[in-house]
GROMACS .gro file of C-alpha atoms in nm:
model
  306
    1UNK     CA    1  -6.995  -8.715  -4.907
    2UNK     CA    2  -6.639  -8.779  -4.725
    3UNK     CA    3  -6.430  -9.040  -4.699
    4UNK     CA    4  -6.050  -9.180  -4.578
    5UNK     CA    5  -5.810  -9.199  -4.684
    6UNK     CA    6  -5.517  -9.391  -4.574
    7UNK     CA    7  -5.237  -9.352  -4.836
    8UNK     CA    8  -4.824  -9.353  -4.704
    9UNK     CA    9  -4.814  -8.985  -4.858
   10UNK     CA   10  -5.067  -8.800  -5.120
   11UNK     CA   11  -5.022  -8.512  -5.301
   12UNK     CA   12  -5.294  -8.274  -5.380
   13UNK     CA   13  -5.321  -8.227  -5.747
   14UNK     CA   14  -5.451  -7.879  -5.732
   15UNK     CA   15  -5.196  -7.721  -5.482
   16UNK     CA   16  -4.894  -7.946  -5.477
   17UNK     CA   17  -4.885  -8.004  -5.146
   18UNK     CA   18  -4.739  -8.307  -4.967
   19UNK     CA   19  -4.953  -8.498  -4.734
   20UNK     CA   20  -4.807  -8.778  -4.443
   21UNK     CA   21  -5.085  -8.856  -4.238
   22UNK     CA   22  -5.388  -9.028  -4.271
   23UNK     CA   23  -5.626  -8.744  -4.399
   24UNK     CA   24  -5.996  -8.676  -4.426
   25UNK     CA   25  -6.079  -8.513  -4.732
   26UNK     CA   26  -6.401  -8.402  -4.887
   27UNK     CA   27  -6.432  -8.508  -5.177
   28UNK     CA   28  -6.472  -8.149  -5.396
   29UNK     CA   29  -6.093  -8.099  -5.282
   30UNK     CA   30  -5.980  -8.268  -5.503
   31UNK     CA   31  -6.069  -8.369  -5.876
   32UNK     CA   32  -6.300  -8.537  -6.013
   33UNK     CA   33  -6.124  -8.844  -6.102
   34UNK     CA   34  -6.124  -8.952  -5.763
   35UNK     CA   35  -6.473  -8.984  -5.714
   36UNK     CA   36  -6.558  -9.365  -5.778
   37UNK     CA   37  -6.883  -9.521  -5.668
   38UNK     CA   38  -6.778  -9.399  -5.316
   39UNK     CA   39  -6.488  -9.590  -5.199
   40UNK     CA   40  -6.173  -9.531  -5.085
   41UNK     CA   41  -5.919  -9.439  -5.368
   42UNK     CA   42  -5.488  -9.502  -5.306
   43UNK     CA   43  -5.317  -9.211  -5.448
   44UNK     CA   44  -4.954  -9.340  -5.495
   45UNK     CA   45  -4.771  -9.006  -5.516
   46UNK     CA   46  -4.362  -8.923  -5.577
   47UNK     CA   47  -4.192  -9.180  -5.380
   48UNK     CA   48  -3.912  -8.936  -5.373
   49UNK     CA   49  -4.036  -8.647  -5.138
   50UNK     CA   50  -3.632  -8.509  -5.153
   51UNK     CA   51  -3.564  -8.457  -5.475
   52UNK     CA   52  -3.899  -8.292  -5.531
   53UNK     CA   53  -3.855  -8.026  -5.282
   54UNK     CA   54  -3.511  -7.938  -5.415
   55UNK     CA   55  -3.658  -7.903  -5.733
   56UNK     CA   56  -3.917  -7.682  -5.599
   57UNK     CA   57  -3.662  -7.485  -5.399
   58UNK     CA   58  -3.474  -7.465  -5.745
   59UNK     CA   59  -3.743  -7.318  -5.935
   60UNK     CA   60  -3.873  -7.093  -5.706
   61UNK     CA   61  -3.477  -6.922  -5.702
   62UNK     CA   62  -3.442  -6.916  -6.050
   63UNK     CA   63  -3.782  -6.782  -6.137
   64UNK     CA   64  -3.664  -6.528  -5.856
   65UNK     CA   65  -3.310  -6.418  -5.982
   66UNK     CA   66  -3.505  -6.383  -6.333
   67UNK     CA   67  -3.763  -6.175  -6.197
   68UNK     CA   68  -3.459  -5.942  -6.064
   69UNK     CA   69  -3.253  -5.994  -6.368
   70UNK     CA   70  -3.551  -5.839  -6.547
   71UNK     CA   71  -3.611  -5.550  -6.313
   72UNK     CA   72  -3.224  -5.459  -6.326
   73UNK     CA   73  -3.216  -5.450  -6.694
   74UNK     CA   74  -3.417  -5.228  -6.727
   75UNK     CA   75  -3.287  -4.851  -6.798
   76UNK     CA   76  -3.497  -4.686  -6.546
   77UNK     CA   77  -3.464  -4.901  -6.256
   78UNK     CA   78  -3.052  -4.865  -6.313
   79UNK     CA   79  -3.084  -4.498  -6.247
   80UNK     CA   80  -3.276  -4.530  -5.913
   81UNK     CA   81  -3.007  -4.787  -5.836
   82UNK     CA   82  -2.759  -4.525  -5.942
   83UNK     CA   83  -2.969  -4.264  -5.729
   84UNK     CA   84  -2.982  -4.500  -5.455
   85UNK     CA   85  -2.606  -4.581  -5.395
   86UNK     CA   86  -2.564  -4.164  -5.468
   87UNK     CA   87  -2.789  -4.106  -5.225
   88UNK     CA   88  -2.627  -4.391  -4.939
   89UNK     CA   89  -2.280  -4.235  -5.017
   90UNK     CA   90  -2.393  -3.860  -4.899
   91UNK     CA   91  -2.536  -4.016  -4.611
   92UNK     CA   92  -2.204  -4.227  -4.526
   93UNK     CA   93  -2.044  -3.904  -4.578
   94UNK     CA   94  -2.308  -3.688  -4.340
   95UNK     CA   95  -2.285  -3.902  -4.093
   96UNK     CA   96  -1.844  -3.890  -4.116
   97UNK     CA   97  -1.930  -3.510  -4.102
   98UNK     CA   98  -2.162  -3.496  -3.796
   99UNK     CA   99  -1.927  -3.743  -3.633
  100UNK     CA  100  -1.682  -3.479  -3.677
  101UNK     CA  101  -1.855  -3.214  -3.569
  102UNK     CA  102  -1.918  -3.358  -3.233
  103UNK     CA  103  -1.546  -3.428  -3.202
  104UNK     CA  104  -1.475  -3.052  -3.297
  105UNK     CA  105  -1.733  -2.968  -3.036
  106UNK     CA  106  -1.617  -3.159  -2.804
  107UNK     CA  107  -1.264  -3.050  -2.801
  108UNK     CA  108  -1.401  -2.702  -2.860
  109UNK     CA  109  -1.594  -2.759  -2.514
  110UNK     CA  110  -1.253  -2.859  -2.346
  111UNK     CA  111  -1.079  -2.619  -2.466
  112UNK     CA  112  -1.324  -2.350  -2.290
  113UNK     CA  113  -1.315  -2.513  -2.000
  114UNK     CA  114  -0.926  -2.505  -1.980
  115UNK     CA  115  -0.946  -2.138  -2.094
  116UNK     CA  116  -1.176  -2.065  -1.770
  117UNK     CA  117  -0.967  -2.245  -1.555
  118UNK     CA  118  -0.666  -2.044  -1.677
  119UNK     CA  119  -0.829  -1.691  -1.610
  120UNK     CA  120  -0.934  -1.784  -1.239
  121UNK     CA  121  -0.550  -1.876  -1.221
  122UNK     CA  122  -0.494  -1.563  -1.378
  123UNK     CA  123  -0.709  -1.365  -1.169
  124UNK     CA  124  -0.548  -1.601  -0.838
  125UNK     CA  125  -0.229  -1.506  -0.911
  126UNK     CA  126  -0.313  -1.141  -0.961
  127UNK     CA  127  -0.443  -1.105  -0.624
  128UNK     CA  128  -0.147  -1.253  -0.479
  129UNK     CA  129   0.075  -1.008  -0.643
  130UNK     CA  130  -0.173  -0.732  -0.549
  131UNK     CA  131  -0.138  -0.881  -0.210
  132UNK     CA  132   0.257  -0.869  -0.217
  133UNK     CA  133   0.328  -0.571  -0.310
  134UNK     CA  134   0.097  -0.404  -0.072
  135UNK     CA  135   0.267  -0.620   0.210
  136UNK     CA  136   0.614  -0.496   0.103
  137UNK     CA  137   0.500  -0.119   0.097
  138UNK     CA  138   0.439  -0.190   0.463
  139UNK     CA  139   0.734  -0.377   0.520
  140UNK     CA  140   0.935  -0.047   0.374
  141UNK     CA  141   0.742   0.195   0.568
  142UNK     CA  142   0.836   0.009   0.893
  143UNK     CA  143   1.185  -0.042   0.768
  144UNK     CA  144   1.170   0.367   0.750
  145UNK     CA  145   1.014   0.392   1.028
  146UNK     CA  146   1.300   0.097   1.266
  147UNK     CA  147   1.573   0.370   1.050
  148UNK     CA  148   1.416   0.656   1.192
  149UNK     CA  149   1.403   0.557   1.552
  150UNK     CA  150   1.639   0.274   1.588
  151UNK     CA  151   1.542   0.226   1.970
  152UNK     CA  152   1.174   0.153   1.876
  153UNK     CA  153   1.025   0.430   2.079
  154UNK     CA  154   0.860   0.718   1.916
  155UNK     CA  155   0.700   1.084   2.092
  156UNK     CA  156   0.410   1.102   1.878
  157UNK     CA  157   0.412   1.250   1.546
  158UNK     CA  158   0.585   1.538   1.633
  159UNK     CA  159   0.915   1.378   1.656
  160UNK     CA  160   0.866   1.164   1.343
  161UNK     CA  161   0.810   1.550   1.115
  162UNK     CA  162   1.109   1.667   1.296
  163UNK     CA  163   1.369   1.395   1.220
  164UNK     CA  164   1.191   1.386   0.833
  165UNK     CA  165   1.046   1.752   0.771
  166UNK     CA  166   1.393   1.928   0.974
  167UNK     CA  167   1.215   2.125   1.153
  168UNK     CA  168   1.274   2.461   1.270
  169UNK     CA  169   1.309   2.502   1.667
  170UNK     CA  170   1.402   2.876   1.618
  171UNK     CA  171   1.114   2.942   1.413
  172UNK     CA  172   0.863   2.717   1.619
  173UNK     CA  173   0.984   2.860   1.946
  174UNK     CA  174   0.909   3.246   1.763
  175UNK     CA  175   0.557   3.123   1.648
  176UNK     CA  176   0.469   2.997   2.006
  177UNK     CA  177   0.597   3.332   2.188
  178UNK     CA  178   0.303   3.489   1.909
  179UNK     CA  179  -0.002   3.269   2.040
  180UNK     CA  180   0.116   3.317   2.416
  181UNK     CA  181   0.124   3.698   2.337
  182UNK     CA  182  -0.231   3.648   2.149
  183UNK     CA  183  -0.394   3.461   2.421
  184UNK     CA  184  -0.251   3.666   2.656
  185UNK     CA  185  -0.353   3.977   2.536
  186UNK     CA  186  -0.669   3.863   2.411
  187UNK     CA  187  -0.801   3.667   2.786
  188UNK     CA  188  -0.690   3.944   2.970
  189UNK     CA  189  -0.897   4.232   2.779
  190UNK     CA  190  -1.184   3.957   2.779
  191UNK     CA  191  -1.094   3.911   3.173
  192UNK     CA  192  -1.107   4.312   3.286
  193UNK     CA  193  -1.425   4.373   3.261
  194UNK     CA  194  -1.485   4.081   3.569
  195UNK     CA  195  -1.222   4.243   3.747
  196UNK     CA  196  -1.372   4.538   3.733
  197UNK     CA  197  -1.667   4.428   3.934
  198UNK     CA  198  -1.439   4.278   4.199
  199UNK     CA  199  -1.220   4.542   4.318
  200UNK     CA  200  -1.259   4.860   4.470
  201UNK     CA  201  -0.905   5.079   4.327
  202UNK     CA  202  -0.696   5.058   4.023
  203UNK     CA  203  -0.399   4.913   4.226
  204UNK     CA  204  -0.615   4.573   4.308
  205UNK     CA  205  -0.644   4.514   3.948
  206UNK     CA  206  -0.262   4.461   3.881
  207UNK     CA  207  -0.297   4.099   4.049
  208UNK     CA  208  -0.627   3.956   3.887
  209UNK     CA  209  -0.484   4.094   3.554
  210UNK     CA  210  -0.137   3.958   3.588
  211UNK     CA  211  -0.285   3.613   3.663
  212UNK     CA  212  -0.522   3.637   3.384
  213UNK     CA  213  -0.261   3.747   3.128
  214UNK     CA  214   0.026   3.447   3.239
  215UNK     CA  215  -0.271   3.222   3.271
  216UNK     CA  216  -0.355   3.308   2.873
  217UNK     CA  217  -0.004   3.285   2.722
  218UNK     CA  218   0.031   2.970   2.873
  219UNK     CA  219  -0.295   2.873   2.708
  220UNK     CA  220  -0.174   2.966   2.396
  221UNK     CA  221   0.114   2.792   2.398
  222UNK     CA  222  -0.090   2.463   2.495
  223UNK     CA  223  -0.378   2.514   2.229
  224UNK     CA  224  -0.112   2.549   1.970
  225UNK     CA  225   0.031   2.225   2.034
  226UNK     CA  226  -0.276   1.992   2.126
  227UNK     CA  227  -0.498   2.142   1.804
  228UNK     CA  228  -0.169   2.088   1.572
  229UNK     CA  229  -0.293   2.112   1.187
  230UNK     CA  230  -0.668   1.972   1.282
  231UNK     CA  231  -0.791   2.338   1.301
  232UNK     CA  232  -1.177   2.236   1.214
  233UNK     CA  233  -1.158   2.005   1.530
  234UNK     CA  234  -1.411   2.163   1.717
  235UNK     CA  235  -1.438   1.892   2.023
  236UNK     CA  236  -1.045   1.997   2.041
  237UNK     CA  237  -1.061   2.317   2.097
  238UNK     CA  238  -1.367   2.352   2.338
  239UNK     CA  239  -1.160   2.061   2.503
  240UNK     CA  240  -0.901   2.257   2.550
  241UNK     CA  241  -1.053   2.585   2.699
  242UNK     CA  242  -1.269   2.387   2.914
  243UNK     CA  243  -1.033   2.215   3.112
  244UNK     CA  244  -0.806   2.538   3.168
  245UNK     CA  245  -1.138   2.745   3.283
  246UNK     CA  246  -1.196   2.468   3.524
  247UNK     CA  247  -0.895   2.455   3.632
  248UNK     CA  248  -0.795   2.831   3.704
  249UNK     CA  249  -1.173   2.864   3.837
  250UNK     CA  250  -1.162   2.565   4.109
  251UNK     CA  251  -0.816   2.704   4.218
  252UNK     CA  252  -0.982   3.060   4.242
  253UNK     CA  253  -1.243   2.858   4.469
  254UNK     CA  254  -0.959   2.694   4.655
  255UNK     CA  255  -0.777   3.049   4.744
  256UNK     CA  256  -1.115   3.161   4.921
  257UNK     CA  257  -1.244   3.062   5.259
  258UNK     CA  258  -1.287   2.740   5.408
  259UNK     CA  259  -1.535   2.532   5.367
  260UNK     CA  260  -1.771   2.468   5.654
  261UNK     CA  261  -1.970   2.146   5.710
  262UNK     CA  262  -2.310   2.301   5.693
  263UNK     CA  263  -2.571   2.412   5.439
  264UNK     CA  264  -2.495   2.793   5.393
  265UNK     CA  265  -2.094   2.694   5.367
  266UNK     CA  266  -2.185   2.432   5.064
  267UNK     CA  267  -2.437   2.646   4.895
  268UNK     CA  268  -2.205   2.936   4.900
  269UNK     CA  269  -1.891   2.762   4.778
  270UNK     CA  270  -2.122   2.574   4.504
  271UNK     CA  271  -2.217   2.935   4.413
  272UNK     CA  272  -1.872   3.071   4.381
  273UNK     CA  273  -1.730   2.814   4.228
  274UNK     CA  274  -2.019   2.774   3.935
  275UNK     CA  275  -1.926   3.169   3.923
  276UNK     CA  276  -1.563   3.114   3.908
  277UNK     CA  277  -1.582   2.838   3.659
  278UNK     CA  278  -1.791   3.037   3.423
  279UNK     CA  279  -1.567   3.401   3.432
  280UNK     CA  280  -1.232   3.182   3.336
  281UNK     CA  281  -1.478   2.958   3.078
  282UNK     CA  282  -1.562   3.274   2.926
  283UNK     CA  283  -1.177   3.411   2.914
  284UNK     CA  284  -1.058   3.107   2.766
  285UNK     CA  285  -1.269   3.096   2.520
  286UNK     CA  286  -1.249   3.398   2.415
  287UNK     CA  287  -0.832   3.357   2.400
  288UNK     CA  288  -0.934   3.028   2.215
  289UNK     CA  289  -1.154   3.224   1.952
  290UNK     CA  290  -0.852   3.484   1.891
  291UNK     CA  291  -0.627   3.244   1.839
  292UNK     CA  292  -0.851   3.033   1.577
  293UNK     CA  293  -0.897   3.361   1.422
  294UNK     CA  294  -0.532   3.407   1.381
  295UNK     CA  295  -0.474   3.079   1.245
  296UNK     CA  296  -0.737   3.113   0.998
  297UNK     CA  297  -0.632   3.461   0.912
  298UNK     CA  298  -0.279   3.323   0.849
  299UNK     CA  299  -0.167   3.548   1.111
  300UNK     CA  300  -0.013   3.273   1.299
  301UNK     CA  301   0.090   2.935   1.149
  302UNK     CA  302  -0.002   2.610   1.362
  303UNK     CA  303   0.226   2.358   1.465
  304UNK     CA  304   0.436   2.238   1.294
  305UNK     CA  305   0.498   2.501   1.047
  306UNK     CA  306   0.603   2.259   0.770
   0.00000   0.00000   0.00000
């Protein structure tokens, strides 16, 4: 059974609660007492809902700072309160250290950084001093060089030993007479046996000889001067007796006869000229071989002597 109830305010007896609105309540909600021959029952309640809540709100602190008055005083609860604030203060103070150690690592990280950027500049201005004083060795040689020739024309490297090494002309000129005689002697034994096989007496052997042997000197007096110190330059040497054997051999060719515009003319000069060619290859080479041997041997000293 239910019925409503239409009071200004009601307060439930059992929970204390405060009611403004016209409410439907069963009737178990609330006690007993109210239960009259079902009809409708006017619950006048406090008339002052204020005050009652601040009394409420009153209680419910003071039962509250009791309740932690009573945990505080007690003996064991005042060391984990005492373990507590310990245990806040290291962690204030770890987290002042770990603040610090980022600040130490960052100014650690800067200062590597500055550190790298000083070696590159090190390293920078290292290779510009490299730089300079490689510049002003050249600078000095050409200064040498402007001192040594002041008109700023040079003949080759032999003139550049003889103003700095003082060389000997006396001594040169001697060592030059010895590879003329060398050659000389050497091309024209290496030359008689040809003109053997091209003359009849003994008399017609004083010309091809005589050519042969001023031909020679004057081939040792060139190979001494072209092959200089470079004695293992073997292109420079064959060079060298190559172009006098073709030489002396196309001018034998040119003392002959004529030539004649026809087949047996051509094919006869060709053939006397290869021949030619090859006899004064051979003797120069042979002068050229003598004279290596010489130099090797110590026997005669290249040019320059210094």
């Amino acid at each position: 059974m239910s019925s409503t109830l239409n009071p200004t305010s009601l307060v439930c007896l059992n929970h204390k609660i405060l009611f403004n609105r016209n409410l439907f309540i069963t009737y178990p909600t609330c006690p007993k007492s109210l239960h009259r021959d079902s009809r409708s029952v006017i619950l006048k309640c406090s008339s002052s809902e204020d005050v009652e809540e601040t009394s409420n709100n009153n209680n419910l602190k003071d039962a509250l700072s009791g309740m932690v008055d009573g945990l505080l005083s007690r003996e064991e609860n005042k060391e984990l309160l005492d373990g507590l604030e310990k245990a806040s203060l290291r962690v204030e103070m770890a987290r002042k250290e770990l603040a610090e150690i980022e600040k130490q690592e960052l100014e650690a990280k800067q200062m590597r950084d500055y550190i790298n950027k000083l070696e590159t500049r090190a390293f920078e201005i290292a290779e510009c001093q490299r730089e300079i004083v490689e510049a002003r060795a050249i600078i000095e040689e050409a200064e040498r060089s402007l001192s040594q020739n002041p008109d700023g024309f040079g003949d080759g490297d032999a003139s550049v030993e003889e103003e700095s090494g003082g060389i000997d002309r006396d001594l040169e000129r001697l060592e030059s007479i010895k590879a003329a005689s060398i050659a000389a002697l050497v091309g024209t034994l290496a030359g008689l046996p040809i003109s053997l096989t091209q003359v009849t007496s003994i008399s017609h052997l004083i010309l091809p000889l005589a050519i042969t042997f001023v031909s020679c000197a004057l081939f040792g007096v060139t190979f001494r001067y072209t092959i200089r110190r470079d004695l293992d330059n073997i292109q420079l040497k064959t060079g060298t007796s190559a172009a006098f054997g073709f030489a002396k051999g196309l001018g034998t060719l040119l003392g002959g006869p004529p030539l004649e515009l026809n087949t047996e003319s051509c094919l006869s000069h060709a053939f006397n000229g290869a021949v030619y060619v090859s006899e004064n290859l051979l003797i120069f080479f042979f002068a050229a071989v003598g004279l290596d041997f010489c130099f090797k041997m110590r026997l005669l000293s290249p040019f320059p002597m210094k």
